[in-house]
Coordinates of C-alpha atoms and ligand atoms in Angstrom, one line a residue:
M1 CA 16.5 24.4 10.2
Q2 CA 13.5 23.9 7.7
A3 CA 13.2 20.1 6.5
P4 CA 13.2 19.8 2.8
T5 CA 9.6 19.2 1.1
L6 CA 8.5 16.2 -0.5
I7 CA 9.1 17.7 -4.0
E8 CA 12.3 19.1 -3.1
H9 CA 13.4 15.6 -1.9
I10 CA 12.1 13.8 -4.6
L11 CA 13.9 15.9 -7.1
R12 CA 17.3 15.7 -5.0
S13 CA 17.1 11.8 -5.1
Q14 CA 16.3 11.5 -8.6
P15 CA 19.4 10.3 -10.8
H16 CA 20.8 13.7 -12.7
K17 CA 19.9 11.9 -16.1
A18 CA 16.6 11.2 -15.1
S19 CA 13.8 12.3 -17.4
G20 CA 11.8 13.5 -14.5
E21 CA 8.7 11.5 -15.3
L22 CA 8.9 9.6 -12.1
S23 CA 9.0 12.8 -10.1
R24 CA 6.1 13.9 -11.6
I25 CA 4.4 10.6 -11.0
L26 CA 5.3 11.1 -7.1
A27 CA 4.5 14.5 -7.1
R28 CA 1.1 13.7 -8.3
L29 CA 0.6 11.0 -6.0
S30 CA 1.3 13.4 -2.9
L31 CA -1.4 15.9 -4.5
A32 CA -4.0 12.8 -4.6
G33 CA -3.0 12.2 -1.0
R34 CA -3.5 15.7 0.2
M35 CA -7.1 16.1 -1.7
I36 CA -8.0 12.8 0.0
A37 CA -6.8 13.9 3.5
Q38 CA -8.9 17.0 2.9
R39 CA -12.0 14.7 1.7
I40 CA -11.7 12.6 4.7
L41 CA -11.6 15.8 7.0
N42 CA -14.9 17.0 5.7
A43 CA -16.8 14.0 4.9
G44 CA -18.6 13.9 8.2
F45 CA -20.5 16.9 7.6
L46 CA -20.8 16.8 3.9
G47 CA -22.8 13.6 4.2
E48 CA -19.9 11.5 2.6
H49 CA -19.8 8.8 5.1
G50 CA -21.3 5.5 4.8
E51 CA -22.0 3.3 1.7
A52 CA -22.3 4.0 -2.0
G53 CA -24.7 1.3 -2.3
S54 CA -22.6 -0.8 -4.9
I55 CA -20.5 -4.1 -4.2
N56 CA -17.2 -3.9 -5.8
V57 CA -15.2 -6.4 -7.8
Q58 CA -13.9 -7.6 -4.4
G59 CA -17.6 -8.5 -3.3
E60 CA -17.1 -5.8 -0.8
E61 CA -19.6 -2.9 0.0
V62 CA -18.3 0.3 -1.6
K63 CA -18.2 3.3 0.4
K64 CA -18.7 6.8 -0.7
L65 CA -15.3 7.8 0.1
D66 CA -13.9 4.7 -1.8
L67 CA -15.4 6.2 -5.0
L68 CA -14.3 9.5 -4.2
S69 CA -10.8 8.6 -3.6
N70 CA -10.7 6.4 -6.8
E71 CA -12.0 9.7 -8.7
I72 CA -9.0 11.8 -7.3
F73 CA -6.5 9.3 -8.5
I74 CA -8.0 9.1 -11.9
R75 CA -8.1 12.9 -12.2
V76 CA -4.5 13.7 -10.9
F77 CA -3.1 11.4 -13.8
E78 CA -5.4 12.5 -16.6
T79 CA -2.8 15.5 -17.4
L80 CA 0.3 13.5 -17.0
P81 CA 0.6 11.4 -20.2
S82 CA 3.7 9.4 -19.0
V83 CA 1.2 7.3 -17.1
N84 CA -0.4 4.9 -19.6
A85 CA -3.2 3.4 -17.5
L86 CA -4.3 2.7 -13.9
G87 CA -5.2 -0.3 -12.0
S88 CA -7.3 0.3 -8.9
E89 CA -9.1 -1.9 -5.8
E90 CA -12.5 -0.2 -7.0
M91 CA -12.3 -0.6 -10.7
D92 CA -12.7 -4.2 -12.3
D93 CA -10.6 -3.7 -15.1
V94 CA -7.5 -1.6 -16.2
F95 CA -8.6 1.9 -16.6
Y96 CA -7.7 3.7 -19.8
Y97 CA -7.8 7.4 -20.3
D98 CA -9.5 8.5 -23.7
D99 CA -5.9 9.1 -25.3
A100 CA -4.4 5.5 -24.1
E101 CA -3.0 5.2 -27.6
N102 CA -0.7 8.1 -27.0
R103 CA 0.3 8.1 -23.5
G104 CA 3.6 6.9 -22.1
K105 CA 5.3 3.7 -20.3
Y106 CA 4.2 4.1 -16.6
L107 CA 1.5 2.1 -14.9
V108 CA -0.1 3.1 -11.6
L109 CA -1.9 0.7 -9.3
F110 CA -3.6 1.8 -6.3
D111 CA -6.0 1.2 -3.4
P112 CA -7.6 4.4 -3.1
L113 CA -8.8 4.1 0.3
D114 CA -7.5 1.3 2.6
G115 CA -9.1 0.5 5.9
S116 CA -12.6 1.7 4.7
G117 CA -14.2 0.0 7.6
N118 CA -12.8 2.9 9.7
I119 CA -14.3 5.7 7.7
D120 CA -17.6 5.9 9.6
I121 CA -15.6 5.6 13.0
N122 CA -13.1 8.3 12.4
G123 CA -10.3 5.4 12.5
S124 CA -7.0 5.5 10.7
L125 CA -7.3 5.1 6.6
G126 CA -4.7 4.9 4.2
S127 CA -4.1 5.0 0.4
I128 CA -1.3 2.3 -1.0
F129 CA 0.3 3.0 -4.7
S130 CA 2.7 1.0 -6.9
V131 CA 4.6 2.2 -9.9
H132 CA 5.6 -0.3 -12.7
K133 CA 7.0 0.3 -16.2
R134 CA 5.5 -1.4 -18.8
S135 CA 7.4 -3.6 -21.5
G136 CA 8.8 -1.7 -24.4
K137 CA 5.6 -1.7 -26.7
E138 CA 3.8 1.3 -27.8
G139 CA 0.3 2.3 -27.8
R140 CA -2.3 1.1 -25.0
A141 CA -1.0 -0.9 -22.2
D142 CA -2.8 -4.4 -21.7
L143 CA -3.5 -6.3 -18.6
A144 CA -0.5 -8.4 -19.0
D145 CA 1.6 -5.3 -18.4
F146 CA 0.1 -5.1 -14.9
L147 CA 0.8 -8.6 -13.9
Q148 CA 4.1 -7.9 -12.7
P149 CA 5.9 -9.4 -9.5
G150 CA 6.7 -6.8 -6.7
N151 CA 10.5 -7.1 -7.6
E152 CA 9.8 -5.2 -10.7
Q153 CA 8.3 -2.0 -9.2
I154 CA 9.7 1.2 -9.9
A155 CA 8.4 3.0 -6.8
A156 CA 6.0 2.2 -3.9
G157 CA 4.5 3.8 -1.2
Y158 CA 1.4 4.9 0.9
I159 CA -0.3 8.0 2.6
L160 CA -1.5 7.5 5.9
Y161 CA -4.5 9.5 7.1
G162 CA -3.9 9.4 10.9
P163 CA -4.0 12.1 13.5
A164 CA -1.4 13.6 11.2
T165 CA -1.1 12.7 7.6
V166 CA 2.1 11.0 6.5
F167 CA 3.6 10.1 3.0
V168 CA 6.0 7.1 2.8
Y169 CA 7.8 6.1 -0.2
T170 CA 10.6 4.0 -1.9
V171 CA 12.2 3.9 -5.1
R172 CA 13.7 1.1 -7.0
G173 CA 17.6 1.1 -6.5
Q174 CA 17.5 3.7 -3.6
D175 CA 16.9 1.0 -0.8
S176 CA 15.8 3.8 1.5
V177 CA 12.4 4.7 2.9
S178 CA 11.5 8.4 3.4
V179 CA 8.6 9.7 5.9
F180 CA 6.8 13.1 5.2
T181 CA 4.5 14.6 7.2
L182 CA 1.8 17.1 5.9
D183 CA 1.6 20.7 7.5
R184 CA -2.1 21.3 6.4
S185 CA -1.9 24.9 7.0
I186 CA 0.2 25.5 3.9
G187 CA -0.6 22.1 2.3
E188 CA 3.1 20.8 2.1
F189 CA 4.7 17.6 3.0
F190 CA 7.8 17.8 5.0
L191 CA 10.4 15.3 5.4
T192 CA 10.4 13.8 9.1
A193 CA 12.4 10.6 8.7
E194 CA 14.5 9.2 6.1
G195 CA 16.5 5.9 5.9
V196 CA 13.8 4.2 8.2
R197 CA 14.8 0.9 9.3
I198 CA 12.2 -1.7 11.0
P199 CA 13.5 -2.6 14.5
E200 CA 14.3 -6.2 15.3
G201 CA 13.3 -7.9 18.7
K202 CA 10.4 -5.8 19.8
G203 CA 7.0 -4.2 18.8
S204 CA 3.7 -5.8 18.1
Y205 CA 1.9 -8.7 16.4
S206 CA -1.0 -7.8 14.3
V207 CA -3.5 -10.0 13.1
N208 CA -7.4 -10.4 13.5
E209 CA -7.6 -13.2 15.9
S210 CA -11.2 -13.4 15.4
N211 CA -10.3 -15.5 12.3
E212 CA -8.7 -18.2 14.5
S213 CA -11.3 -20.8 13.6
K214 CA -10.5 -20.5 9.9
W215 CA -6.6 -20.7 10.4
D216 CA -4.4 -23.8 9.8
Q217 CA -3.0 -25.1 13.1
K218 CA 0.3 -23.9 12.3
V219 CA -0.9 -20.4 12.2
I220 CA -2.8 -20.8 15.4
D221 CA 0.4 -22.0 17.0
L222 CA 2.3 -19.1 15.6
V223 CA 0.2 -16.4 16.5
R224 CA -0.2 -17.8 20.0
S225 CA 3.9 -17.9 20.3
F226 CA 3.8 -14.3 19.7
R227 CA 1.1 -13.6 22.2
V228 CA 2.5 -15.8 25.1
G229 CA 6.1 -15.2 24.4
T230 CA 7.3 -18.7 23.5
A231 CA 8.3 -17.4 20.0
P232 CA 12.1 -17.4 19.9
V233 CA 12.1 -13.9 18.6
G234 CA 10.2 -13.1 22.1
K235 CA 7.0 -11.8 23.0
R236 CA 4.9 -9.0 21.1
A237 CA 2.1 -6.9 22.0
A238 CA -1.3 -7.3 20.5
R239 CA -2.2 -4.2 18.3
Y240 CA -4.8 -4.5 15.3
T241 CA -6.5 -1.6 13.9
G242 CA -8.3 -3.0 10.8
A243 CA -6.4 -0.7 8.6
L244 CA -3.4 -2.2 6.9
V245 CA -1.7 1.1 6.2
A246 CA -1.8 2.0 9.9
D247 CA -0.8 -1.5 10.9
F248 CA 2.1 -1.6 8.6
H249 CA 3.1 1.8 9.5
R250 CA 3.3 1.0 13.3
T251 CA 5.1 -2.2 12.4
L252 CA 7.6 -0.2 10.0
L253 CA 8.6 2.3 12.8
K254 CA 8.1 0.1 15.9
G255 CA 8.9 -3.3 14.7
G256 CA 7.0 -7.0 15.0
I257 CA 5.1 -8.5 12.3
F258 CA 1.6 -7.8 10.7
M259 CA -0.1 -11.2 9.5
Y260 CA -3.2 -11.6 7.2
P261 CA -3.0 -15.6 6.9
A262 CA -5.0 -17.6 4.4
L263 CA -8.3 -18.7 5.6
S264 CA -10.3 -21.8 5.1
D265 CA -13.0 -19.9 3.4
R266 CA -10.6 -17.8 1.7
P267 CA -7.0 -20.0 0.7
R268 CA -5.3 -17.0 -0.7
G269 CA -6.3 -14.6 2.0
K270 CA -8.1 -11.2 1.9
L271 CA -5.4 -8.7 1.0
R272 CA -4.6 -8.0 -2.6
Y273 CA -1.3 -8.5 -4.3
L274 CA -0.8 -5.8 -6.9
Y275 CA -1.8 -2.6 -4.6
E276 CA -1.6 -3.8 -1.1
A277 CA 0.9 -6.5 -0.2
S278 CA 3.5 -5.8 -3.2
P279 CA 4.0 -2.2 -2.5
L280 CA 4.2 -2.6 1.2
A281 CA 6.7 -5.4 0.7
M282 CA 9.1 -3.1 -1.2
I283 CA 8.6 -0.7 1.6
A284 CA 9.6 -3.1 4.3
E285 CA 12.6 -4.7 2.2
S286 CA 13.9 -1.3 1.5
A287 CA 13.6 -0.6 5.4
G288 CA 15.5 -3.9 6.2
G289 CA 12.5 -6.2 6.9
A290 CA 10.7 -8.7 4.9
A291 CA 7.4 -9.8 3.5
S292 CA 6.1 -13.3 2.6
D293 CA 2.9 -15.3 1.7
G294 CA 4.0 -17.9 4.2
S295 CA 6.5 -19.8 1.9
I296 CA 7.5 -17.3 -1.0
R297 CA 8.9 -13.9 -0.8
T298 CA 6.1 -11.5 -1.5
L299 CA 8.1 -9.6 -4.1
D300 CA 8.6 -12.9 -6.0
L301 CA 4.9 -13.7 -6.4
Q302 CA 3.6 -13.8 -10.0
P303 CA 0.2 -12.8 -10.0
S304 CA -2.2 -13.8 -12.9
Q305 CA -5.1 -11.5 -12.4
L306 CA -5.5 -7.8 -11.5
H307 CA -6.9 -8.4 -8.1
E308 CA -5.2 -11.3 -7.1
R309 CA -5.0 -11.9 -3.2
C310 CA -2.0 -13.1 -1.1
P311 CA -1.4 -14.3 2.6
L312 CA 0.9 -11.7 4.1
F313 CA 3.4 -11.9 6.7
I314 CA 5.4 -8.6 6.9
G315 CA 7.6 -7.0 9.2
S316 CA 10.7 -7.6 11.2
K317 CA 13.2 -9.9 9.3
K318 CA 13.6 -12.3 12.0
D319 CA 10.0 -12.1 13.0
V320 CA 8.9 -12.9 9.4
A321 CA 11.7 -15.6 9.0
Y322 CA 10.4 -17.2 12.2
A323 CA 6.8 -17.1 10.9
V324 CA 7.9 -18.8 7.6
Q325 CA 10.0 -21.4 9.3
S326 CA 7.1 -22.2 11.6
L327 CA 4.7 -22.3 8.8
G328 CA 7.2 -24.9 7.0
G329 CA 7.9 -22.5 4.2
Ligands
LIG1 P1 -9.9 -2.1 2.1 O1 -10.5 -1.1 2.9 O2 -9.0 -1.4 1.2 O3 -10.8 -3.0 1.5 O4 -8.7 -2.9 2.9 C1 -9.1 -3.4 4.0 C2 -8.2 -4.4 4.6 C3 -7.1 -3.8 5.3 O5 -6.9 -2.7 5.3 C4 -7.0 -4.4 6.5 O6 -5.9 -4.8 6.9 C5 -8.0 -5.7 6.5 O7 -8.8 -5.4 5.3 C6 -8.8 -5.9 7.7 O8 -9.6 -7.0 7.2 P2 -10.4 -7.8 8.4 O9 -11.5 -6.7 8.8 O10 -11.1 -9.2 7.9 O11 -9.3 -8.1 9.8
LIG2 MN1 -7.0 -2.1 1.4
LIG3 MN1 -9.4 0.0 -0.3

């Protein structure tokens, strides 16, 4: 029996009175994912690996594929007037189209290419997206419209460019996570899992342990308890790919916890709230899991800037609860 395509699933899941605008946004996100997947496949022999020669607002070396992926996201929404403006890891400020005054109420935030350190070594990569609605005003959205807590998201998800390309998303009020796998031969995403639930009591702990010297002692003790098995929730296997989307997807399907704690030289950690932690927290909670900055529920954090960072503890509900309790949250 042929599984439904992503577009069929989106249309079937939308409320019957819906305008269809969110469905079109999700369809465009899937188009961006398919275009980026193709670009990654061919980058090696098109000379599109390596650095772009610039530093982004994050203070990080920008890769050619970061910029190419960012351009693809800009292009796919150009002809969708329901999307008012964009927020991207790769752009300092809010991005406006020329007709910004006459566009709609949706805001799309994204990390166009996550795990960029894996580009040149053919490791897993991802794109992360978050869809918000702006408050009732007409005309051009402003920065304040983007600075919303994750619990206001309309939809969230990611594309994982691994051995296979998968599209994962959830929509506000549906409380269900669906996974689609790309059939490259026809360029179509097909449903491969729905109603995904994060397993409890097993899986991995995922953290960059080379940062130990920069952690608070409570974090050191917490990570050690997962590694040696003294954690009341049990021992976890060590897994870390350096790409948040890949580490999160494994946690979503196999259980456990991903952690990017605060560092002594980065008190709010490395990961960005609006287009990394917030959308993945919506996915985690829709799959019965949890996400926290170590004391506050990730979806309840109130960002004050577009590229705000936050510590992240995300995965199985009990593992995250144990982490928060251990950190005194
Ligand atoms: P990006 O490539 O979008 O900058 O994201 C990289 C992030 C995230 O994907 C990953 O979990 C984390 O950086 C890895 O950081 P470390 O190399 O410090 O472990
Ligand atoms: Mn990222
Ligand atoms: Mn990125």
